mmCIF file of C-alpha atoms in Angstrom:
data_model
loop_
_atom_site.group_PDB
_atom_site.id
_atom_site.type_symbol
_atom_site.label_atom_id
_atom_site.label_comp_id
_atom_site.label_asym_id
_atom_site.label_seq_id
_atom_site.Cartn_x
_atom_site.Cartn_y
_atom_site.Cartn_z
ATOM 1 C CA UNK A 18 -10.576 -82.493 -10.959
ATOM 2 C CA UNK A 19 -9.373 -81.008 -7.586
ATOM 3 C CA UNK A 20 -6.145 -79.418 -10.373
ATOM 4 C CA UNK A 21 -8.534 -78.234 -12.705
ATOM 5 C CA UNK A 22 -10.586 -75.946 -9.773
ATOM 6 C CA UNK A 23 -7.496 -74.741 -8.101
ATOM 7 C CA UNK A 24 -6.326 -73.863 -11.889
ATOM 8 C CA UNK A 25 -9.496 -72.121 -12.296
ATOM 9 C CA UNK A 26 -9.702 -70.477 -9.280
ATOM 10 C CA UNK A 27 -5.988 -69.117 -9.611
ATOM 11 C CA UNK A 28 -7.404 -67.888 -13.281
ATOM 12 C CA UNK A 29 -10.672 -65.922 -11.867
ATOM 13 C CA UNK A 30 -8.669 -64.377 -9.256
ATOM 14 C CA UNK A 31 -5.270 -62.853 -12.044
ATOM 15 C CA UNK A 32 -8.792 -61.517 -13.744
ATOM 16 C CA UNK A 33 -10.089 -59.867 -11.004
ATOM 17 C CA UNK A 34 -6.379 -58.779 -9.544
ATOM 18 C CA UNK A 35 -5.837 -57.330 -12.774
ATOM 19 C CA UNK A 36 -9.101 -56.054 -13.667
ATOM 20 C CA UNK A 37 -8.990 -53.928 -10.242
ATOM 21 C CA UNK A 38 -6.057 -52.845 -11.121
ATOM 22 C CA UNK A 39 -7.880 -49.717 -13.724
ATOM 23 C CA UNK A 40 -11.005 -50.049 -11.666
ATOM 24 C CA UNK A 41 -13.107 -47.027 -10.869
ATOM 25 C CA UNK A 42 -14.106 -45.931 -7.778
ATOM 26 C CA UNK A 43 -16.683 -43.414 -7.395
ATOM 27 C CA UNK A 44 -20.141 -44.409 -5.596
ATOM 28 C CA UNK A 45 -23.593 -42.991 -5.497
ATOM 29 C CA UNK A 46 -23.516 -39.509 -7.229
ATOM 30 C CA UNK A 47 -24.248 -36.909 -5.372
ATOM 31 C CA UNK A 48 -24.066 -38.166 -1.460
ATOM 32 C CA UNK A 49 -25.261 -34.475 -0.277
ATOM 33 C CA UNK A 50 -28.313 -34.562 -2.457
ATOM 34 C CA UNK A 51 -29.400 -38.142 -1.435
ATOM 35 C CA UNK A 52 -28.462 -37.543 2.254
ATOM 36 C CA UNK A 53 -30.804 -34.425 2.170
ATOM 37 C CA UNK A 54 -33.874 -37.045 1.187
ATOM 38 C CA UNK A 55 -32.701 -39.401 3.720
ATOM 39 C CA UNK A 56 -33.517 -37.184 6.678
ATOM 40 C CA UNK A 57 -36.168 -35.768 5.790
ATOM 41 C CA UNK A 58 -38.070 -38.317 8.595
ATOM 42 C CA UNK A 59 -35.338 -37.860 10.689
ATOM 43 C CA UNK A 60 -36.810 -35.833 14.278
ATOM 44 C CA UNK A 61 -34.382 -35.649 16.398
ATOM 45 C CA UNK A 62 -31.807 -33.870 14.381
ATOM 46 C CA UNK A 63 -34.278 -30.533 15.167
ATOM 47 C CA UNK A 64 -32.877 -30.196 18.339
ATOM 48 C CA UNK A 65 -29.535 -29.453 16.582
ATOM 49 C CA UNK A 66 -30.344 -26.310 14.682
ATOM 50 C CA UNK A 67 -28.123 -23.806 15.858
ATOM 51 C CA UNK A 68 -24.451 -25.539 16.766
ATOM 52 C CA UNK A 69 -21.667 -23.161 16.225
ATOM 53 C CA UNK A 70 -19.007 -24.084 13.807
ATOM 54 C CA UNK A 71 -15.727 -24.939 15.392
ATOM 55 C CA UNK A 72 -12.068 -25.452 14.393
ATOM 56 C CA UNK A 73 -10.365 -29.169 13.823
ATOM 57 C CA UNK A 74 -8.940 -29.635 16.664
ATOM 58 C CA UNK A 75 -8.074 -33.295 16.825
ATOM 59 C CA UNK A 76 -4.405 -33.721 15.636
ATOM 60 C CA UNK A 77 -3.990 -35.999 18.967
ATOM 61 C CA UNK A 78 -6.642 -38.393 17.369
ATOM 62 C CA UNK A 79 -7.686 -37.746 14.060
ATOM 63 C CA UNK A 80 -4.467 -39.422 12.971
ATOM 64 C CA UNK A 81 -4.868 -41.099 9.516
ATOM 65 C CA UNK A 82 -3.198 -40.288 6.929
ATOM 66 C CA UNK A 83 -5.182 -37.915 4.446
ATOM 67 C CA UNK A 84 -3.958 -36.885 0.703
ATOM 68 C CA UNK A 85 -1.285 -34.102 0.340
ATOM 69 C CA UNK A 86 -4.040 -32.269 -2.077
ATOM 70 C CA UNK A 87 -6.492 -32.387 0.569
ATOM 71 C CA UNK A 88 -8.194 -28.820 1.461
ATOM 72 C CA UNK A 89 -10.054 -28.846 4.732
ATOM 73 C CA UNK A 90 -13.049 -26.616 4.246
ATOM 74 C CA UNK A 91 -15.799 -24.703 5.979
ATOM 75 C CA UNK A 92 -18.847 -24.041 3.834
ATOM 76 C CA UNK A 93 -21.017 -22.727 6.330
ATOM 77 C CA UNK A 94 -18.102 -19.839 7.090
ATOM 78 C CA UNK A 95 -15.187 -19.114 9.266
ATOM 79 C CA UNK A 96 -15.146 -20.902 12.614
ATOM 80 C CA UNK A 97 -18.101 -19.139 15.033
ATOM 81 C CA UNK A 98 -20.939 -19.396 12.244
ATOM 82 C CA UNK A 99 -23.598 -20.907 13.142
ATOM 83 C CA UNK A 100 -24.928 -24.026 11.406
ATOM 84 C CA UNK A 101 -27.391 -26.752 11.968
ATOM 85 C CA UNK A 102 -26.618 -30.882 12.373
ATOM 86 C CA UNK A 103 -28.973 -31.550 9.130
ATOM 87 C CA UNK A 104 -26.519 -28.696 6.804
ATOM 88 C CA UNK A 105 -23.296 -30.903 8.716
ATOM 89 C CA UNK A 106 -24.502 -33.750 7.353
ATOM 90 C CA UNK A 107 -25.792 -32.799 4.035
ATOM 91 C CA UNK A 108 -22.538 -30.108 3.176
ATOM 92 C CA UNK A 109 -19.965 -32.947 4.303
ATOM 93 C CA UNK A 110 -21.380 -36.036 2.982
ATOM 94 C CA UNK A 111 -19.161 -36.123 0.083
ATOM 95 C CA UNK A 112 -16.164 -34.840 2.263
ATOM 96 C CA UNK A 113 -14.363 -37.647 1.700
ATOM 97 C CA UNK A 114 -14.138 -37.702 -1.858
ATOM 98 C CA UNK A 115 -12.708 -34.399 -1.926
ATOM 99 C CA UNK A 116 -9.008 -35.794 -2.310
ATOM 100 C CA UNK A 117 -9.201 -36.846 1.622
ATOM 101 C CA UNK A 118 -8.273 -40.253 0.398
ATOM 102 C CA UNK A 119 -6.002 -39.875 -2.985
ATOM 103 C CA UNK A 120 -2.600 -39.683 -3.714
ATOM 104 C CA UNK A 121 -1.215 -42.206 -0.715
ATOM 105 C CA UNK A 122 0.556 -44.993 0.015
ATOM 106 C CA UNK A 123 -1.664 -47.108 2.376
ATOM 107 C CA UNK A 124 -1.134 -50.676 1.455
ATOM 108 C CA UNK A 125 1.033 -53.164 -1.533
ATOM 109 C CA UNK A 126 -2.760 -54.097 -2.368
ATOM 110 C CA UNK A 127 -4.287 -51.016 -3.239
ATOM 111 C CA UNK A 128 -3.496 -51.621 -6.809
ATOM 112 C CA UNK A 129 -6.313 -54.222 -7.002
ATOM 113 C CA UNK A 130 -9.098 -51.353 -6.059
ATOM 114 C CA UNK A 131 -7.601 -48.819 -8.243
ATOM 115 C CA UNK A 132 -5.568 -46.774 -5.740
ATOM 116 C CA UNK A 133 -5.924 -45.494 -2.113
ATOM 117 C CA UNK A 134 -9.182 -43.388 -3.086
ATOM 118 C CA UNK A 135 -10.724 -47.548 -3.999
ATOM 119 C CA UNK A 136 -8.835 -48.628 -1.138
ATOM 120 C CA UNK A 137 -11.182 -46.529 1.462
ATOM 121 C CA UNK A 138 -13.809 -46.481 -0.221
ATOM 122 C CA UNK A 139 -14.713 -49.825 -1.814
ATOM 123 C CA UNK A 140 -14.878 -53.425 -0.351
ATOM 124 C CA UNK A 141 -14.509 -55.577 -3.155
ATOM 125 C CA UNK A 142 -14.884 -59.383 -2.593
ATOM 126 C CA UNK A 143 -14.320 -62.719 -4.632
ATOM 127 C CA UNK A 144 -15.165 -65.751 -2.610
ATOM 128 C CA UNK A 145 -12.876 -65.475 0.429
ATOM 129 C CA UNK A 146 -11.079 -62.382 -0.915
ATOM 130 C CA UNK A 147 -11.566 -58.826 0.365
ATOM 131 C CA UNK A 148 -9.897 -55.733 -1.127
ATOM 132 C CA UNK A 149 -10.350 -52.599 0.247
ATOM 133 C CA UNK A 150 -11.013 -51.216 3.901
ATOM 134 C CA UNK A 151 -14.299 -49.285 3.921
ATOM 135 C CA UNK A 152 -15.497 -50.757 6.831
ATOM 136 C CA UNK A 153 -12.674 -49.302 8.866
ATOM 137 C CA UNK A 154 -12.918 -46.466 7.740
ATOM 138 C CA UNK A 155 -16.631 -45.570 8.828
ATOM 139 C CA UNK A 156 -15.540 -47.157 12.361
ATOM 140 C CA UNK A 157 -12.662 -44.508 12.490
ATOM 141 C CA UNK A 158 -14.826 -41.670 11.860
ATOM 142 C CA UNK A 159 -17.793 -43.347 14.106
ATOM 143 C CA UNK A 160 -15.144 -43.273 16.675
ATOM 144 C CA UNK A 161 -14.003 -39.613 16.269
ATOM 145 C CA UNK A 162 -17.727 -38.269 16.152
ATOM 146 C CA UNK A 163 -17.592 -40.102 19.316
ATOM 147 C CA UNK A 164 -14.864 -38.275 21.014
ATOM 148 C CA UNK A 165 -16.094 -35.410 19.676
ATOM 149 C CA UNK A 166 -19.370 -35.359 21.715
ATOM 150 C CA UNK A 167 -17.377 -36.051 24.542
ATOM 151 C CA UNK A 168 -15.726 -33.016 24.097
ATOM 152 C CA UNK A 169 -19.145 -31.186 23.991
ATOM 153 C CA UNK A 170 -18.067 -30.423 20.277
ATOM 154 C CA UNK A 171 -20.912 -30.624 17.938
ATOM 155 C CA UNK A 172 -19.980 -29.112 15.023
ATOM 156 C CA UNK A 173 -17.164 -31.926 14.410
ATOM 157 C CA UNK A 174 -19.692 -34.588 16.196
ATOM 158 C CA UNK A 175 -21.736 -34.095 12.879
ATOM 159 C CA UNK A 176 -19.081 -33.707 10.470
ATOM 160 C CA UNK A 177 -17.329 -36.774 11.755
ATOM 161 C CA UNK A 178 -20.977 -38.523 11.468
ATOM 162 C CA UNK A 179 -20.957 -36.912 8.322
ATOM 163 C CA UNK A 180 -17.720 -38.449 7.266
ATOM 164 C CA UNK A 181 -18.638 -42.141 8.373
ATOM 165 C CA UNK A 182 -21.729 -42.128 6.501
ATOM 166 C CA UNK A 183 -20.167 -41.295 3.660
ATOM 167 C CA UNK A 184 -18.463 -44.332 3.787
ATOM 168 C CA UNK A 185 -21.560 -46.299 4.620
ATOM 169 C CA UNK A 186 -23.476 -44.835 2.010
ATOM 170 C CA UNK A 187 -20.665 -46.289 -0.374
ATOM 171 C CA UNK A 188 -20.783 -49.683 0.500
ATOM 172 C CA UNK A 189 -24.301 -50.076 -0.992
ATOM 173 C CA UNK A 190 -23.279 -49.230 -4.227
ATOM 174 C CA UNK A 191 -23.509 -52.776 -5.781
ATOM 175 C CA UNK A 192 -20.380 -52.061 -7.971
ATOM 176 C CA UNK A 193 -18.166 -51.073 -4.662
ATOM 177 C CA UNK A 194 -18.122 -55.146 -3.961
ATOM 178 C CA UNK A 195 -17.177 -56.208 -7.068
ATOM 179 C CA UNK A 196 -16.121 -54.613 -10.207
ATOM 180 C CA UNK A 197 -18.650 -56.660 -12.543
ATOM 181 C CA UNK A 198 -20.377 -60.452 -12.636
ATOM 182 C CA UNK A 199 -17.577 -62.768 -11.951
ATOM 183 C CA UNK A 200 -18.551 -64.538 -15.166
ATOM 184 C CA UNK A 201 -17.802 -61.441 -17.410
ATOM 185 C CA UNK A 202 -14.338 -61.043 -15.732
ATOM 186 C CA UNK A 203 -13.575 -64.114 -16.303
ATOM 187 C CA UNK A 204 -14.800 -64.407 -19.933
ATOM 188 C CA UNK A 205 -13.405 -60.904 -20.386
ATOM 189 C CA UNK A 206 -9.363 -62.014 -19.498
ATOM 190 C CA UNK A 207 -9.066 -62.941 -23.597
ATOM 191 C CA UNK A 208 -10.383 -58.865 -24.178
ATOM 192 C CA UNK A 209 -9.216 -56.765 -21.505
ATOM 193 C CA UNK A 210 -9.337 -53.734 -22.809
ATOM 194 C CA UNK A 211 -13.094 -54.137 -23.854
ATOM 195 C CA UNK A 212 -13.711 -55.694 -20.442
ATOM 196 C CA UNK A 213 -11.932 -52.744 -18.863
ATOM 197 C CA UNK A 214 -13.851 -50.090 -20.843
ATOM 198 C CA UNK A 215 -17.527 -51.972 -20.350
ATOM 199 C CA UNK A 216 -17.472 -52.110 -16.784
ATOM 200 C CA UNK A 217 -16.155 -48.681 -16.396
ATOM 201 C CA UNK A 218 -19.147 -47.675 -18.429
ATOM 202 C CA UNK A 219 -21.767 -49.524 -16.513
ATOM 203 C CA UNK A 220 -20.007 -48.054 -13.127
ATOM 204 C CA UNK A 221 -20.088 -44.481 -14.270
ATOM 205 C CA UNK A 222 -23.770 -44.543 -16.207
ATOM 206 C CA UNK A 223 -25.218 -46.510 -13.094
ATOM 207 C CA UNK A 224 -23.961 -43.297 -11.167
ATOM 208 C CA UNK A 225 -24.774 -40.474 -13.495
ATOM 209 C CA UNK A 226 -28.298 -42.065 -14.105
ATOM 210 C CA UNK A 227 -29.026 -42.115 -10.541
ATOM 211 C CA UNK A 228 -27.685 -38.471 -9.781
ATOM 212 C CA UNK A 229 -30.076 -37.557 -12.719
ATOM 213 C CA UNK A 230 -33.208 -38.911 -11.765
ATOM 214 C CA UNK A 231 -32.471 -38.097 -8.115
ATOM 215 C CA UNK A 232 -32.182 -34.241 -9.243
ATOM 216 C CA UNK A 233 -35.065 -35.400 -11.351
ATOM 217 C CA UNK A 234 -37.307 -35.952 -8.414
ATOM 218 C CA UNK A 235 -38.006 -39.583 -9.666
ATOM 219 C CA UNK A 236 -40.981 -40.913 -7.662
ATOM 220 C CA UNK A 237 -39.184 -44.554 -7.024
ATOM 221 C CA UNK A 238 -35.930 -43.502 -5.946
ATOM 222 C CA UNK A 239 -37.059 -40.601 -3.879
ATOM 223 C CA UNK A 240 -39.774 -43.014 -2.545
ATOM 224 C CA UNK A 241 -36.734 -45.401 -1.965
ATOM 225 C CA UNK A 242 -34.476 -43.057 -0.354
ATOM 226 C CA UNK A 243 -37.075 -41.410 2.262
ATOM 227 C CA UNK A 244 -39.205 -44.179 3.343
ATOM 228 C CA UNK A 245 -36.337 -47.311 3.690
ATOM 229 C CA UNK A 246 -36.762 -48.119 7.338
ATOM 230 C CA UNK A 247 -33.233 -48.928 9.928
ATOM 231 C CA UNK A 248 -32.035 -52.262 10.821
ATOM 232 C CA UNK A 249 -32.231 -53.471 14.318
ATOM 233 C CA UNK A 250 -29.251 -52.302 16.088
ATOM 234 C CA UNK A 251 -29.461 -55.698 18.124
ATOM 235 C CA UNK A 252 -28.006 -57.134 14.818
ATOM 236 C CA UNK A 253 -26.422 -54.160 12.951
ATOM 237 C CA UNK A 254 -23.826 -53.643 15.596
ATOM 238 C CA UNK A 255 -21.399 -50.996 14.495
ATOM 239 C CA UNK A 256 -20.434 -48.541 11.488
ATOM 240 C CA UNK A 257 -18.154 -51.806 10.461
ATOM 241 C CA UNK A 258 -20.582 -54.251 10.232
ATOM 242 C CA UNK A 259 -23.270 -52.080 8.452
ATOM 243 C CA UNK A 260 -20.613 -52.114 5.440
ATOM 244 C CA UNK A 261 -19.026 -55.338 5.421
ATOM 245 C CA UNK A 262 -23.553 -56.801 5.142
ATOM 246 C CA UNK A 263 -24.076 -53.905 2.443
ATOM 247 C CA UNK A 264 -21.477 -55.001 0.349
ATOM 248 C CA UNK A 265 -22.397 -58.806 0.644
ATOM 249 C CA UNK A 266 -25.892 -58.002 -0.380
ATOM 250 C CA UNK A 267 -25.267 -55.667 -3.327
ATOM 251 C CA UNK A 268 -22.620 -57.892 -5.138
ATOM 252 C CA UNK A 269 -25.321 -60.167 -6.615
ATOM 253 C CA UNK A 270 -26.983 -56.963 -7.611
ATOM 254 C CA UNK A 271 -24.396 -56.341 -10.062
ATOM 255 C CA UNK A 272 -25.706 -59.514 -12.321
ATOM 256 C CA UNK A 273 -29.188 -58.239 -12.142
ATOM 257 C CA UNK A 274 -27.802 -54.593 -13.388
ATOM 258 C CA UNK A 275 -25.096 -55.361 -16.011
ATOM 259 C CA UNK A 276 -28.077 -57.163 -18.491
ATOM 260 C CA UNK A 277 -30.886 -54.784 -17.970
ATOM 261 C CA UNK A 278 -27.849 -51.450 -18.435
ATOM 262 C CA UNK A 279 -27.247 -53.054 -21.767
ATOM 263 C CA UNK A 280 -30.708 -53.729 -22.944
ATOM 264 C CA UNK A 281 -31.800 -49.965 -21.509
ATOM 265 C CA UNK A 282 -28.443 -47.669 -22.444
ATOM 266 C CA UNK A 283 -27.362 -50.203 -25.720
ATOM 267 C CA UNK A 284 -24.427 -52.089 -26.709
ATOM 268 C CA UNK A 285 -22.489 -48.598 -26.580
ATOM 269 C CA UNK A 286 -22.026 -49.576 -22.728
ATOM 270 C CA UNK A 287 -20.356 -52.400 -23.253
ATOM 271 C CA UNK A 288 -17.450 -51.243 -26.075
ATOM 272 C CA UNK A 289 -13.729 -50.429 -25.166
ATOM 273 C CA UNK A 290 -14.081 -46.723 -25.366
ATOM 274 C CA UNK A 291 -15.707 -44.428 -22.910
ATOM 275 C CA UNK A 292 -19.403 -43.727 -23.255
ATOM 276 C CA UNK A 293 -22.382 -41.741 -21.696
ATOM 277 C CA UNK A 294 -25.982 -41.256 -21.974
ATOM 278 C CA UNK A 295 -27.320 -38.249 -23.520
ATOM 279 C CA UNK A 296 -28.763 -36.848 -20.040
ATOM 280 C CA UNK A 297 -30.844 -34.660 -21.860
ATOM 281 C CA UNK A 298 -33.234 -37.838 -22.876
ATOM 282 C CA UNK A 299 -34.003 -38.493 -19.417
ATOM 283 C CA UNK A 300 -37.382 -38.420 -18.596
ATOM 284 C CA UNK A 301 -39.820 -40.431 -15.886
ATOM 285 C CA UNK A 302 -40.365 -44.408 -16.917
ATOM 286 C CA UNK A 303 -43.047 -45.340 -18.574
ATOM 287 C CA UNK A 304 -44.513 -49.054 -16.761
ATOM 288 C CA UNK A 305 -43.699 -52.190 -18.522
ATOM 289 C CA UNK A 306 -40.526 -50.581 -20.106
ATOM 290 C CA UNK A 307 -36.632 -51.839 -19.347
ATOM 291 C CA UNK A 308 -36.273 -48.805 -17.927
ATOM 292 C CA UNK A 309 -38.756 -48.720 -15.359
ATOM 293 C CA UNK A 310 -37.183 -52.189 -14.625
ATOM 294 C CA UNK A 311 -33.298 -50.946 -14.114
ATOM 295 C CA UNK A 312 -35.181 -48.177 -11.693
ATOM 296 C CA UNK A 313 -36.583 -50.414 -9.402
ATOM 297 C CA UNK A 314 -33.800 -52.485 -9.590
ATOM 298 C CA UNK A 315 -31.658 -49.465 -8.210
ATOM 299 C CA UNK A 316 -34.693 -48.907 -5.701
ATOM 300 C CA UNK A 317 -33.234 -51.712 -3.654
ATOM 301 C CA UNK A 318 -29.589 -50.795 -2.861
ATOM 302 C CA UNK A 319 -30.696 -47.197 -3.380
ATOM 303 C CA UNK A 320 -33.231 -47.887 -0.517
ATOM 304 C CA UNK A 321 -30.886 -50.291 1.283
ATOM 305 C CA UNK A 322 -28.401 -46.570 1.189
ATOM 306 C CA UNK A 323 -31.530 -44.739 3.475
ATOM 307 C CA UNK A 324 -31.970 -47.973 5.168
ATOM 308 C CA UNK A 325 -28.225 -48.175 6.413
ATOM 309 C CA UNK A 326 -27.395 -44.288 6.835
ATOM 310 C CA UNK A 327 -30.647 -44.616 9.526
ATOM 311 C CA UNK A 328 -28.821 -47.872 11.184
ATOM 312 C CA UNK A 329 -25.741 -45.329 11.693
ATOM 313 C CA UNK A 330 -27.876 -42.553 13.034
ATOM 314 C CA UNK A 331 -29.237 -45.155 15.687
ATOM 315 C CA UNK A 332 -26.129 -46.796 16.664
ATOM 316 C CA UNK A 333 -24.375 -42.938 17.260
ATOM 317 C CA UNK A 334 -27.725 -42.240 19.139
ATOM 318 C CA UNK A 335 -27.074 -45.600 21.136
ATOM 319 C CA UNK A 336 -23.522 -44.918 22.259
ATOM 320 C CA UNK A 337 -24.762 -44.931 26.026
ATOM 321 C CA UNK A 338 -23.579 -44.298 29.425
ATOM 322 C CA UNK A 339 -25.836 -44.996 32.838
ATOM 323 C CA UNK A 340 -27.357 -41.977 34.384
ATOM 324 C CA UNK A 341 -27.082 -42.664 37.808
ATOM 325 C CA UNK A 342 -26.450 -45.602 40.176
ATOM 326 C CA UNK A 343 -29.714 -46.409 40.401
ATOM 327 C CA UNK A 344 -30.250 -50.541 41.668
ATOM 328 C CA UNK A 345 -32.315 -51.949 38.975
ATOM 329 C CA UNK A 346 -34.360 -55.247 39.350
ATOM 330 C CA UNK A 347 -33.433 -56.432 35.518
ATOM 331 C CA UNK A 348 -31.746 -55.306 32.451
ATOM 332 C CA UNK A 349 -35.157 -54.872 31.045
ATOM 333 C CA UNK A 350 -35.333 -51.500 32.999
ATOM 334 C CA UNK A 351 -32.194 -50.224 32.655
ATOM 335 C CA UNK A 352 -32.290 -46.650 31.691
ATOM 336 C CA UNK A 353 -29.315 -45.069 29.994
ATOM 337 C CA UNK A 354 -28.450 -41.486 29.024
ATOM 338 C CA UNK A 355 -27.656 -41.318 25.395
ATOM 339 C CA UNK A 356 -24.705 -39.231 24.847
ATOM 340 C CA UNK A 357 -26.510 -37.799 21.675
ATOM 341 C CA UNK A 358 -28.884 -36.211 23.829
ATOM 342 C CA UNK A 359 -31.584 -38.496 24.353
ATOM 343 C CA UNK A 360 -32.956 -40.842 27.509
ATOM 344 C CA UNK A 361 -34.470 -44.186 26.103
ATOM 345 C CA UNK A 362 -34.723 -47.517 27.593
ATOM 346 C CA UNK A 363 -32.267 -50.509 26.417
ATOM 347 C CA UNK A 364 -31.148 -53.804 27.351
ATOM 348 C CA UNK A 365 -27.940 -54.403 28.750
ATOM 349 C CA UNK A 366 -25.693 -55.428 25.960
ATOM 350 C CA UNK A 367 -25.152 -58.830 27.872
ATOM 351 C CA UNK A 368 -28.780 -59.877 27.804
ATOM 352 C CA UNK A 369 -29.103 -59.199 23.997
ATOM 353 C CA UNK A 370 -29.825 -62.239 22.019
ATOM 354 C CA UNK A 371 -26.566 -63.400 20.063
ATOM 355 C CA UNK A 372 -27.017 -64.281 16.721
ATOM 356 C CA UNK A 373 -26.058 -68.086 17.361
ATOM 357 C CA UNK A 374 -29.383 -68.478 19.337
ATOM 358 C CA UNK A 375 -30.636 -67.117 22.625
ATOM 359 C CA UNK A 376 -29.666 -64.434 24.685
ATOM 360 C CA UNK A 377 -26.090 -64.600 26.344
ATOM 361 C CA UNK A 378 -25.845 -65.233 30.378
ATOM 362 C CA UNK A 379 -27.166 -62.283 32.070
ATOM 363 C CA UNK A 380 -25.135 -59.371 32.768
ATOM 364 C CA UNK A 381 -23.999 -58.790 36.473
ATOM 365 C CA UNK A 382 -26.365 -56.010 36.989
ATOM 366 C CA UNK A 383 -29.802 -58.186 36.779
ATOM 367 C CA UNK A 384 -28.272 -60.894 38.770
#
């Protein structure tokens, strides 16, 4: 019995090595136009509407590789335009997807996520397999916006943000987790080339249907995008963490979507050759119809997308330093200067709950 699983397991995981191999690896279409709905709640970000545009000037930091067909861009205009943080983060969202990532040699296992664009961009998982470094590569950026502020730089403080996000935002994609169901890779190693072609369908028409009905104005997912409310930061720790959680939630997803894309776009979907919808049938779902049912399913990681772009906004808004050297009686009244520009009241990292149970000895300030 104990042969037979191994046997198995070594099977499911040739499937999925090889079925990564010709995987796809686009997210959410259209990262600018969903970011824009995003922040539409988003305050603070008013008290960045005039930061002057500035030129890269972090060679001695910003040191990761980036594709040889790369072009780094200005939209806004030549260095000394001015700008605000909201266009940063709305122009650059899809930054990274503008070759930053293809075309290099990062790792023997980028094969299994379709190249070094999956590599960065996807975090694909099968039991106690992971393929891809997404989460690392929002931390990077997180980091850089980071050092950017510290430099009194705002221009690349928001288009680093802008670049982590991205990232983030990519993560929540249910099919950046996993390619398809694990049982339709597995029953698919007898018909590759079918299996190949259906998921790349249901990847792609997933994308292009969203992008629609965003542009669309589609009452759920723009309800989904601008009302999703942040994660506690207590728990949602870093950049890292926020995609390594949306990629464990949204690979069930994927067995709720593949069923309900065939019943809504038809067994086209799932044939060997590429396929798309005729866009110009979209219209608003009726209730009670399968399509009304595949949007609300794409509510949730659509929604979970708002929900975790917020979490990053918070945590870069948390990166804090004390303001003076004033003796406090607890943590409870610590007050710290956010380096973002804000004063708010935290606890001392030390004194936070853990997620094991109660909160960690007290930190040496409150003692």
């Amino acid at each position: 019995m104990k042969r037979n699983r191994k046997l198995l397991c070594a099977a499911l995981v040739v499937a999925f090595a090889l079925f990564c191999l010709v995987s796809p690896v686009d997210a959410w279409n259209s990262h600018g136009a969903c970011t824009k709905l995003i922040i539409s709640d988003q305050e603070w970000l008013k008290a960045y509407d005039s930061i002057t545009v500035t030129p890269w000037t972090y060679q001695d930091v910003d040191t990761a590789a980036v594709g040889p067909n790369f072009v780094l861009q200005y939209i806004e205009g030549k260095p000394g335009t001015v700008t605000s943080a909201a266009a940063i983060l709305t122009n650059y969202a899809d930054e990274p997807d503008w070759k930053m990532d293809e075309d290099l040699q990062l790792s023997p296992l980028q094969a299994l996520t379709g190249g070094s664009q999956g590599w960065r961009h996807q975090y694909y998982g099968l039991g106690w397999l992971r393929f891809g470094v997404a989460p690392s590569r929002a931390q990077y950026f997180f980091d850089l916006a980071g050092k950017a502020r510290e430099k009194g730089d705002l221009y690349w403080t928001f288009r680093y943000l802008a670049r982590a996000m991205h990232y983030v935002q990519d993560t929540t994609q249910p099919y950046h987790g996993v390619p398809a169901p694990v049982g339709i890779i597995f029953k698919g190693i007898g018909n590759f080339g079918t299996l190949m072609g259906s998921a790349t369908n249901h990847h792609y028409n997933l994308e292009e249907y969203q992008g629609a009905m965003v542009a669309r104005n589609s009452p759920v997912f723009v309800t989904a995008l601008q009302n999703a409310l942040p994660l506690d930061i207590a728990t949602a720790t870093s950049p890292s963490w926020l995609c390594r959680h949306a990629a464990y939630l949204g690979r069930p997803v994927v067995r709720e979507l593949w069923p309900l894309e065939t019943k809504f776009f038809g067994d086209s979907i799932n044939g060997k050759d590429s396929w798309f919808f005729d866009e110009s049938t979209l219209h608003a779902a009726d209730p009670g119809t399968t399509q009304a049912a595949y949007d609300q399913e794409i509510s949730t990681p659509l929604g979970r997308m708002s929900s975790y772009t917020k979490t990053l906004f918070l945590l870069a808004r948390a990166c804090v330093r004390p303001v003076t050297n004033h003796i406090f009686t607890n943590c409870e009244s610590l007050k710290y200067q956010v380096l973002w520009g804000f004063t708010i009241g935290v606890r001392c990292r030390g004194c936070l709950p853990s997620r094991r149970g109660p909160a960690r000895r007290p930190c040496r300030r409150s003692r």
